[in-house]
Amino acid sequence: KSNGVLFTNRQHIPIILEGPAEPGQPYIQEITPSGGSVGTLITLEGMNFGLERGTGSVYFTPIPVANDVRRSEGTLQNYIAARECDYDYISWSDTEIKVYVPDGSTSGNLLVANDRGVSNSVYFEVSEQAGIKLLNNRRGYQIQYGVQVFNVRSQPENSLFLWVPELCEGLEQTNTEMIREPEPYWDTFPNILVYRLNNLADAGRYTVSHTYWFDRYGVETKINSGKVEIEYDESRKLYTVFTSPDQFIPSDDPVIQDISRSVTGRERNPYLKAKSLFSYMLRRYSYNTSPQVDGVIESIEAREGNSYQYAVVLCALLRSAGVPSRPMAGYLVYDNKRTVRHYWLEFYLENFGWVPLDPALADGARFGNFPDVEAPEEYYFGNMDNQHVIFSRGILPTTKITPQGVVFGKARMYSFQGIHEESTGNLESYTSIWQDMSVINWW
């Protein structure tokens, strides 16, 4: 299905009145430029956008779904929003918004929504792509997960903060509905909720529960390497963040840098760099659910790893080569709704967007009756099925809440984050169980 283009008799086009439909509603007067590719910085001029962004978002028309499978009906559910996790928003004022065209956009209507309402829609042409990206094979899910706290030893005046990931909503995971018990203490952090269990009683028991309903699509990409932009916009925050080392991705390690230089050589095309590093991983590594070593660099020397090590090592190699990339964490669903924690990654191309990779599945990882694909080493470079459930794209933002708080992080969870728990006050000890995702139903 192609993009839609307006075709009508000029004599029948109504005269559009300037200004918002209702007083106070956002209104778009002009978009500059009026078209561009994914990653183009555009400026929206108008009124009533809000003095700051708050809960406001800019919405674009998403790429089509193969076989004409429709998304759920709704004013905004048929759109995709520019994303904080991609650093798409540059500035926001009451009369002007600067935003990058997000991954997954196609030609069609663009609008602004905030707590005052939804703006008029303006046509925006997405062009000059390095390839195409399609959604296919929609699958619906109902899932549940949470945290249990018990064996509490405490005195009055104590608190326990829990940083619990949300299901990651985006291009391929959409139409989300949820029930959260209790309501979070803070819900202002991207893709993560903060719960405060206040004044825990001695020997008390506490539960945080999340239930989600959502649609998950498969992703298919077809990229023309000859049309890939060689140079990145290095001033963009997306580039600086996703090419830099962090607490999970040791892209500045000399071992990583030596391998990256050796494999990519003088190649400048980022797509071909990613292809060569992906192939290197498949040649070098052997998949093992329980490898002999736990460290990332040690796994390179051992030439084996699990999905976590595959994803983190390849992400580090890509970043070292100057290709923006980030690890993904979540679950694979297989057999009769069974789940297993799993890790994969994606890398970014100018004029195209994010490209998914799963080196572990490409190199022979198998789980029950998880669907086999022809030539997995080719399929899982650029394509993704609908049985990967995403909880984090890159590192979720967590920060210590109180100066006297004691923070705890849990290794190899279903998200990449530095802090999971923070205890304060007279909380002597407790036991916590972070329950893995269970699939209640799928269809």
GROMACS .gro file of C-alpha atoms in nm:
model
  443
    1LYS     CA    1   0.000   0.000   0.000
    2SER     CA    2   0.149   0.335  -0.104
    3ASN     CA    3   0.121   0.667   0.073
    4GLY     CA    4  -0.200   0.864   0.017
    5VAL     CA    5  -0.207   1.180  -0.199
    6LEU     CA    6  -0.499   1.423  -0.220
    7PHE     CA    7  -0.674   1.424  -0.560
    8THR     CA    8  -0.982   1.641  -0.605
    9ASN     CA    9  -1.141   1.912  -0.817
   10ARG     CA   10  -1.011   2.252  -0.708
   11GLN     CA   11  -1.361   2.402  -0.737
   12HIS     CA   12  -1.481   2.168  -0.464
   13ILE     CA   13  -1.208   2.244  -0.209
   14PRO     CA   14  -1.364   2.439   0.081
   15ILE     CA   15  -1.203   2.759   0.202
   16ILE     CA   16  -1.004   2.684   0.520
   17LEU     CA   17  -1.054   2.938   0.797
   18GLU     CA   18  -0.740   3.042   0.982
   19GLY     CA   19  -0.717   2.962   1.351
   20PRO     CA   20  -0.805   2.679   1.592
   21ALA     CA   21  -1.142   2.505   1.577
   22GLU     CA   22  -1.203   2.581   1.945
   23PRO     CA   23  -1.053   2.858   2.162
   24GLY     CA   24  -0.726   2.745   2.319
   25GLN     CA   25  -0.676   2.440   2.097
   26PRO     CA   26  -0.336   2.400   1.927
   27TYR     CA   27  -0.321   2.519   1.569
   28ILE     CA   28  -0.052   2.462   1.302
   29GLN     CA   29  -0.002   2.751   1.060
   30GLU     CA   30   0.308   2.637   0.874
   31ILE     CA   31   0.567   2.357   0.857
   32THR     CA   32   0.921   2.429   0.736
   33PRO     CA   33   1.036   2.245   0.535
   34SER     CA   34   0.711   2.098   0.404
   35GLY     CA   35   0.876   1.762   0.337
   36GLY     CA   36   1.185   1.555   0.409
   37SER     CA   37   1.314   1.215   0.509
   38VAL     CA   38   1.322   1.046   0.849
   39GLY     CA   39   1.564   1.244   1.065
   40THR     CA   40   1.490   1.580   0.899
   41LEU     CA   41   1.461   1.868   1.148
   42ILE     CA   42   1.135   2.056   1.090
   43THR     CA   43   0.982   2.365   1.247
   44LEU     CA   44   0.611   2.392   1.326
   45GLU     CA   45   0.474   2.745   1.363
   46GLY     CA   46   0.133   2.816   1.506
   47MET     CA   47  -0.038   2.886   1.835
   48ASN     CA   48  -0.149   2.727   2.162
   49PHE     CA   49   0.121   2.457   2.160
   50GLY     CA   50   0.194   2.528   2.528
   51LEU     CA   51   0.477   2.718   2.694
   52GLU     CA   52   0.656   2.386   2.744
   53ARG     CA   53   0.599   2.039   2.610
   54GLY     CA   54   0.451   1.870   2.918
   55THR     CA   55   0.228   1.592   2.785
   56GLY     CA   56   0.222   1.737   2.433
   57SER     CA   57   0.338   1.541   2.129
   58VAL     CA   58   0.377   1.583   1.755
   59TYR     CA   59   0.209   1.300   1.563
   60PHE     CA   60   0.299   1.171   1.216
   61THR     CA   61   0.139   0.924   0.976
   62PRO     CA   62   0.298   0.580   1.027
   63ILE     CA   63   0.429   0.339   0.767
   64PRO     CA   64   0.167   0.102   0.626
   65VAL     CA   65   0.080  -0.244   0.750
   66ALA     CA   66   0.120  -0.528   0.500
   67ASN     CA   67  -0.200  -0.699   0.382
   68ASP     CA   68  -0.397  -0.387   0.482
   69VAL     CA   69  -0.437  -0.489   0.848
   70ARG     CA   70  -0.576  -0.180   1.019
   71ARG     CA   71  -0.476  -0.034   1.351
   72SER     CA   72  -0.746   0.028   1.610
   73GLU     CA   73  -0.982   0.313   1.538
   74GLY     CA   74  -0.919   0.636   1.724
   75THR     CA   75  -0.810   0.995   1.675
   76LEU     CA   76  -0.445   0.941   1.770
   77GLN     CA   77  -0.410   0.562   1.754
   78ASN     CA   78  -0.365   0.583   1.378
   79TYR     CA   79  -0.058   0.805   1.425
   80ILE     CA   80   0.290   0.770   1.573
   81ALA     CA   81   0.445   1.032   1.798
   82ALA     CA   82   0.795   1.174   1.788
   83ARG     CA   83   0.987   1.000   2.067
   84GLU     CA   84   1.179   1.111   2.372
   85CYS     CA   85   1.395   0.798   2.359
   86ASP     CA   86   1.520   0.914   2.016
   87TYR     CA   87   1.569   1.275   2.133
   88ASP     CA   88   1.336   1.391   1.856
   89TYR     CA   89   1.221   1.707   2.035
   90ILE     CA   90   1.463   2.001   2.016
   91SER     CA   91   1.250   2.291   2.143
   92TRP     CA   92   0.888   2.363   2.232
   93SER     CA   93   0.714   2.695   2.288
   94ASP     CA   94   0.360   2.824   2.257
   95THR     CA   95   0.415   2.931   1.896
   96GLU     CA   96   0.700   2.711   1.768
   97ILE     CA   97   0.810   2.347   1.786
   98LYS     CA   98   1.134   2.207   1.647
   99VAL     CA   99   1.125   1.830   1.604
  100TYR     CA  100   1.296   1.559   1.399
  101VAL     CA  101   1.082   1.343   1.168
  102PRO     CA  102   1.063   1.018   1.368
  103ASP     CA  103   1.146   0.666   1.262
  104GLY     CA  104   0.850   0.492   1.099
  105SER     CA  105   0.693   0.804   0.944
  106THR     CA  106   0.547   0.820   0.597
  107SER     CA  107   0.371   1.082   0.390
  108GLY     CA  108   0.041   1.193   0.535
  109ASN     CA  109  -0.115   1.413   0.797
  110LEU     CA  110   0.081   1.567   1.084
  111LEU     CA  111  -0.076   1.717   1.396
  112VAL     CA  112  -0.005   1.838   1.750
  113ALA     CA  113  -0.188   1.715   2.059
  114ASN     CA  114  -0.165   1.848   2.416
  115ASP     CA  115  -0.383   1.885   2.723
  116ARG     CA  116  -0.583   2.154   2.541
  117GLY     CA  117  -0.686   1.927   2.256
  118VAL     CA  118  -0.583   1.817   1.907
  119SER     CA  119  -0.472   2.058   1.635
  120ASN     CA  120  -0.565   2.075   1.270
  121SER     CA  121  -0.379   1.827   1.050
  122VAL     CA  122  -0.129   1.939   0.785
  123TYR     CA  123   0.005   1.724   0.503
  124PHE     CA  124   0.376   1.637   0.527
  125GLU     CA  125   0.567   1.457   0.252
  126VAL     CA  126   0.824   1.198   0.362
  127SER     CA  127   1.067   1.131   0.079
  128GLU     CA  128   1.427   1.051  -0.012
  129GLN     CA  129   1.436   0.731   0.189
  130ALA     CA  130   1.726   0.486   0.176
  131GLY     CA  131   1.479   0.198   0.169
  132ILE     CA  132   1.139   0.088   0.289
  133LYS     CA  133   1.009  -0.040   0.621
  134LEU     CA  134   0.682  -0.232   0.659
  135LEU     CA  135   0.476  -0.367   0.946
  136ASN     CA  136   0.315  -0.710   0.914
  137ASN     CA  137   0.159  -1.004   1.100
  138ARG     CA  138  -0.020  -0.827   1.385
  139ARG     CA  139  -0.049  -1.029   1.705
  140GLY     CA  140  -0.250  -0.924   2.009
  141TYR     CA  141  -0.127  -0.985   2.364
  142GLN     CA  142  -0.249  -0.967   2.721
  143ILE     CA  143   0.046  -0.979   2.961
  144GLN     CA  144   0.109  -0.940   3.332
  145TYR     CA  145   0.417  -0.878   3.548
  146GLY     CA  146   0.505  -0.705   3.872
  147VAL     CA  147   0.703  -0.694   4.197
  148GLN     CA  148   0.640  -0.857   4.534
  149VAL     CA  149   0.796  -0.731   4.858
  150PHE     CA  150   0.780  -0.936   5.180
  151ASN     CA  151   0.986  -1.051   5.482
  152VAL     CA  152   0.996  -0.687   5.590
  153ARG     CA  153   1.188  -0.584   5.900
  154SER     CA  154   1.129  -0.219   5.974
  155GLN     CA  155   1.057   0.064   6.215
  156PRO     CA  156   0.822   0.357   6.150
  157GLU     CA  157   0.923   0.625   5.898
  158ASN     CA  158   1.059   0.427   5.604
  159SER     CA  159   1.007   0.406   5.230
  160LEU     CA  160   1.089   0.174   4.944
  161PHE     CA  161   1.099   0.313   4.589
  162LEU     CA  162   1.061   0.072   4.296
  163TRP     CA  163   1.159   0.165   3.939
  164VAL     CA  164   0.934  -0.062   3.730
  165PRO     CA  165   0.959  -0.056   3.347
  166GLU     CA  166   0.653   0.009   3.138
  167LEU     CA  167   0.583  -0.187   2.824
  168CYS     CA  168   0.767   0.003   2.549
  169GLU     CA  169   0.511   0.157   2.314
  170GLY     CA  170   0.622   0.258   1.967
  171LEU     CA  171   0.598   0.178   1.601
  172GLU     CA  172   0.578  -0.202   1.636
  173GLN     CA  173   0.408  -0.216   1.979
  174THR     CA  174   0.094  -0.007   1.982
  175ASN     CA  175  -0.275   0.021   2.078
  176THR     CA  176  -0.182  -0.021   2.443
  177GLU     CA  177  -0.426  -0.042   2.733
  178MET     CA  178  -0.316  -0.101   3.092
  179ILE     CA  179  -0.416  -0.156   3.452
  180ARG     CA  180  -0.162  -0.059   3.722
  181GLU     CA  181  -0.212  -0.146   4.087
  182PRO     CA  182  -0.142   0.065   4.282
  183GLU     CA  183  -0.111   0.389   4.088
  184PRO     CA  184   0.253   0.497   4.050
  185TYR     CA  185   0.409   0.768   4.263
  186TRP     CA  186   0.568   0.922   3.949
  187ASP     CA  187   0.487   0.854   3.584
  188THR     CA  188   0.689   1.137   3.429
  189PHE     CA  189   1.000   0.936   3.336
  190PRO     CA  190   1.014   0.791   2.983
  191ASN     CA  191   0.907   0.425   2.980
  192ILE     CA  192   0.948   0.370   3.354
  193LEU     CA  193   0.723   0.413   3.659
  194VAL     CA  194   0.830   0.495   4.013
  195TYR     CA  195   0.635   0.339   4.301
  196ARG     CA  196   0.671   0.447   4.663
  197LEU     CA  197   0.582   0.193   4.930
  198ASN     CA  198   0.559   0.418   5.234
  199ASN     CA  199   0.594   0.312   5.597
  200LEU     CA  200   0.626  -0.059   5.532
  201ALA     CA  201   0.497  -0.255   5.830
  202ASP     CA  202   0.712  -0.514   6.003
  203ALA     CA  203   0.637  -0.854   5.840
  204GLY     CA  204   0.421  -0.679   5.579
  205ARG     CA  205   0.363  -0.797   5.223
  206TYR     CA  206   0.322  -0.565   4.923
  207THR     CA  207   0.252  -0.613   4.552
  208VAL     CA  208   0.289  -0.396   4.242
  209SER     CA  209   0.103  -0.539   3.941
  210HIS     CA  210   0.089  -0.439   3.574
  211THR     CA  211  -0.154  -0.580   3.317
  212TYR     CA  212  -0.127  -0.472   2.951
  213TRP     CA  213  -0.322  -0.533   2.632
  214PHE     CA  214  -0.141  -0.438   2.310
  215ASP     CA  215  -0.072  -0.520   1.946
  216ARG     CA  216   0.272  -0.634   1.830
  217TYR     CA  217   0.368  -0.619   1.463
  218GLY     CA  218   0.650  -0.783   1.276
  219VAL     CA  219   0.896  -0.546   1.104
  220GLU     CA  220   1.039  -0.590   0.754
  221THR     CA  221   1.307  -0.365   0.602
  222LYS     CA  222   1.446  -0.342   0.251
  223ILE     CA  223   1.745  -0.110   0.229
  224ASN     CA  224   1.933   0.009  -0.078
  225SER     CA  225   2.288   0.037   0.052
  226GLY     CA  226   2.376   0.269  -0.235
  227LYS     CA  227   2.126   0.527  -0.109
  228VAL     CA  228   2.238   0.517   0.254
  229GLU     CA  229   2.370   0.851   0.379
  230ILE     CA  230   2.740   0.813   0.458
  231GLU     CA  231   2.770   1.105   0.700
  232TYR     CA  232   2.569   1.138   1.022
  233ASP     CA  233   2.451   1.462   1.178
  234GLU     CA  234   2.703   1.447   1.461
  235SER     CA  235   2.547   1.747   1.635
  236ARG     CA  236   2.228   1.552   1.698
  237LYS     CA  237   2.187   1.408   2.048
  238LEU     CA  238   2.072   1.073   1.906
  239TYR     CA  239   2.415   1.038   1.746
  240THR     CA  240   2.622   1.144   2.048
  241VAL     CA  241   2.430   0.926   2.296
  242PHE     CA  242   2.417   0.611   2.085
  243THR     CA  243   2.781   0.621   1.974
  244SER     CA  244   2.919   0.676   2.327
  245PRO     CA  245   3.015   0.414   2.588
  246ASP     CA  246   2.791   0.374   2.892
  247GLN     CA  247   2.751   0.146   3.192
  248PHE     CA  248   2.631  -0.142   2.973
  249ILE     CA  249   2.809  -0.084   2.640
  250PRO     CA  250   3.193  -0.082   2.666
  251SER     CA  251   3.253   0.066   2.322
  252ASP     CA  252   3.570   0.244   2.444
  253ASP     CA  253   3.739  -0.081   2.548
  254PRO     CA  254   4.062  -0.135   2.346
  255VAL     CA  255   3.958  -0.492   2.258
  256ILE     CA  256   3.629  -0.366   2.113
  257GLN     CA  257   3.798  -0.083   1.924
  258ASP     CA  258   4.064  -0.309   1.774
  259ILE     CA  259   3.804  -0.559   1.650
  260SER     CA  260   3.582  -0.286   1.508
  261ARG     CA  261   3.869  -0.127   1.313
  262SER     CA  262   3.993  -0.464   1.190
  263VAL     CA  263   3.651  -0.578   1.065
  264THR     CA  264   3.526  -0.255   0.906
  265GLY     CA  265   3.861  -0.142   0.761
  266ARG     CA  266   3.816   0.160   0.535
  267GLU     CA  267   3.446   0.107   0.480
  268ARG     CA  268   3.248   0.433   0.526
  269ASN     CA  269   2.895   0.316   0.454
  270PRO     CA  270   2.729   0.258   0.797
  271TYR     CA  271   2.494  -0.009   0.661
  272LEU     CA  272   2.784  -0.210   0.522
  273LYS     CA  273   2.979  -0.157   0.846
  274ALA     CA  274   2.686  -0.303   1.041
  275LYS     CA  275   2.659  -0.596   0.797
  276SER     CA  276   3.027  -0.683   0.831
  277LEU     CA  277   3.022  -0.662   1.213
  278PHE     CA  278   2.705  -0.874   1.226
  279SER     CA  279   2.871  -1.138   1.006
  280TYR     CA  280   3.180  -1.125   1.227
  281MET     CA  281   2.969  -1.206   1.534
  282LEU     CA  282   2.813  -1.507   1.362
  283ARG     CA  283   3.154  -1.637   1.257
  284ARG     CA  284   3.326  -1.566   1.588
  285TYR     CA  285   3.062  -1.662   1.844
  286SER     CA  286   2.879  -1.979   1.938
  287TYR     CA  287   2.546  -1.941   2.113
  288ASN     CA  288   2.527  -2.085   2.465
  289THR     CA  289   2.245  -2.022   2.713
  290SER     CA  290   2.490  -2.078   3.002
  291PRO     CA  291   2.833  -1.959   2.884
  292GLN     CA  292   3.145  -2.032   3.089
  293VAL     CA  293   3.216  -1.661   3.143
  294ASP     CA  294   2.983  -1.378   3.244
  295GLY     CA  295   3.169  -1.065   3.136
  296VAL     CA  296   3.126  -0.898   2.801
  297ILE     CA  297   3.495  -0.874   2.705
  298GLU     CA  298   3.564  -1.221   2.848
  299SER     CA  299   3.295  -1.365   2.621
  300ILE     CA  300   3.488  -1.237   2.318
  301GLU     CA  301   3.792  -1.434   2.427
  302ALA     CA  302   3.579  -1.742   2.503
  303ARG     CA  303   3.404  -1.711   2.165
  304GLU     CA  304   3.065  -1.791   2.311
  305GLY     CA  305   2.778  -1.605   2.469
  306ASN     CA  306   2.408  -1.584   2.545
  307SER     CA  307   2.168  -1.334   2.389
  308TYR     CA  308   2.275  -1.062   2.636
  309GLN     CA  309   2.642  -1.093   2.541
  310TYR     CA  310   2.561  -1.113   2.169
  311ALA     CA  311   2.357  -0.793   2.185
  312VAL     CA  312   2.593  -0.593   2.406
  313VAL     CA  313   2.910  -0.692   2.218
  314LEU     CA  314   2.763  -0.617   1.876
  315CYS     CA  315   2.621  -0.287   2.003
  316ALA     CA  316   2.965  -0.191   2.138
  317LEU     CA  317   3.132  -0.282   1.807
  318LEU     CA  318   2.883  -0.070   1.612
  319ARG     CA  319   2.927   0.230   1.840
  320SER     CA  320   3.303   0.200   1.815
  321ALA     CA  321   3.263   0.211   1.436
  322GLY     CA  322   3.059   0.534   1.462
  323VAL     CA  323   2.722   0.368   1.390
  324PRO     CA  324   2.449   0.471   1.642
  325SER     CA  325   2.307   0.161   1.808
  326ARG     CA  326   2.129   0.058   2.127
  327PRO     CA  327   2.051  -0.269   2.304
  328MET     CA  328   1.695  -0.394   2.339
  329ALA     CA  329   1.560  -0.594   2.632
  330GLY     CA  330   1.239  -0.786   2.682
  331TYR     CA  331   1.102  -1.134   2.622
  332LEU     CA  332   1.055  -1.396   2.355
  333VAL     CA  333   0.719  -1.571   2.359
  334TYR     CA  334   0.718  -1.932   2.241
  335ASP     CA  335   0.533  -2.265   2.274
  336ASN     CA  336   0.197  -2.220   2.449
  337LYS     CA  337   0.259  -1.866   2.581
  338ARG     CA  338   0.590  -1.948   2.752
  339THR     CA  339   0.839  -1.661   2.792
  340VAL     CA  340   1.214  -1.617   2.827
  341ARG     CA  341   1.417  -1.301   2.886
  342HIS     CA  342   1.591  -1.200   2.567
  343TYR     CA  343   1.819  -0.928   2.431
  344TRP     CA  344   1.874  -0.791   2.082
  345LEU     CA  345   1.959  -0.449   1.932
  346GLU     CA  346   1.898  -0.194   1.658
  347PHE     CA  347   2.116   0.054   1.468
  348TYR     CA  348   2.027   0.388   1.309
  349LEU     CA  349   2.063   0.506   0.949
  350GLU     CA  350   2.016   0.862   0.833
  351ASN     CA  351   1.722   0.902   0.591
  352PHE     CA  352   1.577   0.571   0.708
  353GLY     CA  353   1.556   0.513   1.085
  354TRP     CA  354   1.622   0.217   1.312
  355VAL     CA  355   1.714  -0.128   1.177
  356PRO     CA  356   1.650  -0.431   1.407
  357LEU     CA  357   1.907  -0.709   1.461
  358ASP     CA  358   1.895  -1.031   1.662
  359PRO     CA  359   2.239  -1.194   1.640
  360ALA     CA  360   2.153  -1.471   1.889
  361LEU     CA  361   1.857  -1.601   1.686
  362ALA     CA  362   2.059  -1.554   1.368
  363ASP     CA  363   2.331  -1.778   1.512
  364GLY     CA  364   2.116  -2.071   1.615
  365ALA     CA  365   1.942  -1.983   1.944
  366ARG     CA  366   1.616  -2.178   1.961
  367PHE     CA  367   1.332  -2.191   2.213
  368GLY     CA  368   1.065  -2.460   2.189
  369ASN     CA  369   0.845  -2.410   1.886
  370PHE     CA  370   0.958  -2.053   1.827
  371PRO     CA  371   0.894  -2.001   1.453
  372ASP     CA  372   1.176  -2.104   1.224
  373VAL     CA  373   1.262  -1.873   0.937
  374GLU     CA  374   1.447  -1.945   0.619
  375ALA     CA  375   1.808  -1.822   0.639
  376PRO     CA  376   1.792  -1.674   0.992
  377GLU     CA  377   2.134  -1.513   0.944
  378GLU     CA  378   1.975  -1.299   0.673
  379TYR     CA  379   1.627  -1.254   0.822
  380TYR     CA  380   1.745  -1.127   1.160
  381PHE     CA  381   1.959  -0.860   0.999
  382GLY     CA  382   1.691  -0.600   0.934
  383ASN     CA  383   1.371  -0.790   1.015
  384MET     CA  384   1.191  -0.886   1.336
  385ASP     CA  385   0.901  -1.116   1.417
  386ASN     CA  386   0.596  -1.038   1.632
  387GLN     CA  387   0.704  -1.257   1.927
  388HIS     CA  388   0.967  -1.016   2.064
  389VAL     CA  389   0.808  -0.810   2.345
  390ILE     CA  390   1.004  -0.489   2.412
  391PHE     CA  391   1.052  -0.332   2.755
  392SER     CA  392   1.350  -0.105   2.692
  393ARG     CA  393   1.524   0.057   2.399
  394GLY     CA  394   1.864   0.147   2.537
  395ILE     CA  395   1.900   0.250   2.901
  396LEU     CA  396   1.594   0.362   3.094
  397PRO     CA  397   1.650   0.680   3.299
  398THR     CA  398   1.679   0.621   3.674
  399THR     CA  399   1.826   0.848   3.937
  400LYS     CA  400   1.874   0.834   4.313
  401ILE     CA  401   1.581   1.003   4.484
  402THR     CA  402   1.714   1.084   4.831
  403PRO     CA  403   2.075   1.154   4.939
  404GLN     CA  404   2.054   0.898   5.221
  405GLY     CA  405   1.884   0.632   5.011
  406VAL     CA  406   2.038   0.290   4.953
  407VAL     CA  407   2.002   0.185   4.589
  408PHE     CA  408   2.002  -0.164   4.436
  409GLY     CA  409   2.036  -0.272   4.076
  410LYS     CA  410   1.945  -0.617   3.943
  411ALA     CA  411   2.156  -0.775   3.671
  412ARG     CA  412   2.021  -0.920   3.345
  413MET     CA  413   1.664  -0.806   3.397
  414TYR     CA  414   1.409  -0.751   3.123
  415SER     CA  415   1.524  -0.388   3.084
  416PHE     CA  416   1.850  -0.197   3.082
  417GLN     CA  417   1.847   0.030   3.389
  418GLY     CA  418   2.091   0.119   3.666
  419ILE     CA  419   1.853   0.134   3.965
  420HIS     CA  420   1.562  -0.096   4.049
  421GLU     CA  421   1.509  -0.026   4.420
  422GLU     CA  422   1.591   0.247   4.673
  423SER     CA  423   1.530   0.211   5.046
  424THR     CA  424   1.520   0.503   5.288
  425GLY     CA  425   1.461   0.557   5.658
  426ASN     CA  426   1.416   0.275   5.907
  427LEU     CA  427   1.384  -0.010   5.659
  428GLU     CA  428   1.622  -0.273   5.796
  429SER     CA  429   1.567  -0.553   5.545
  430TYR     CA  430   1.318  -0.701   5.301
  431THR     CA  431   1.287  -0.957   5.021
  432SER     CA  432   1.179  -0.858   4.670
  433ILE     CA  433   1.081  -1.076   4.376
  434TRP     CA  434   1.056  -0.918   4.032
  435GLN     CA  435   0.809  -1.141   3.851
  436ASP     CA  436   0.881  -1.222   3.489
  437MET     CA  437   0.626  -1.138   3.225
  438SER     CA  438   0.352  -1.397   3.180
  439VAL     CA  439   0.124  -1.411   2.877
  440ILE     CA  440  -0.238  -1.436   2.989
  441ASN     CA  441  -0.365  -1.457   2.634
  442TRP     CA  442  -0.261  -1.394   2.276
  443TRP     CA  443  -0.447  -1.389   1.948
   0.00000   0.00000   0.00000
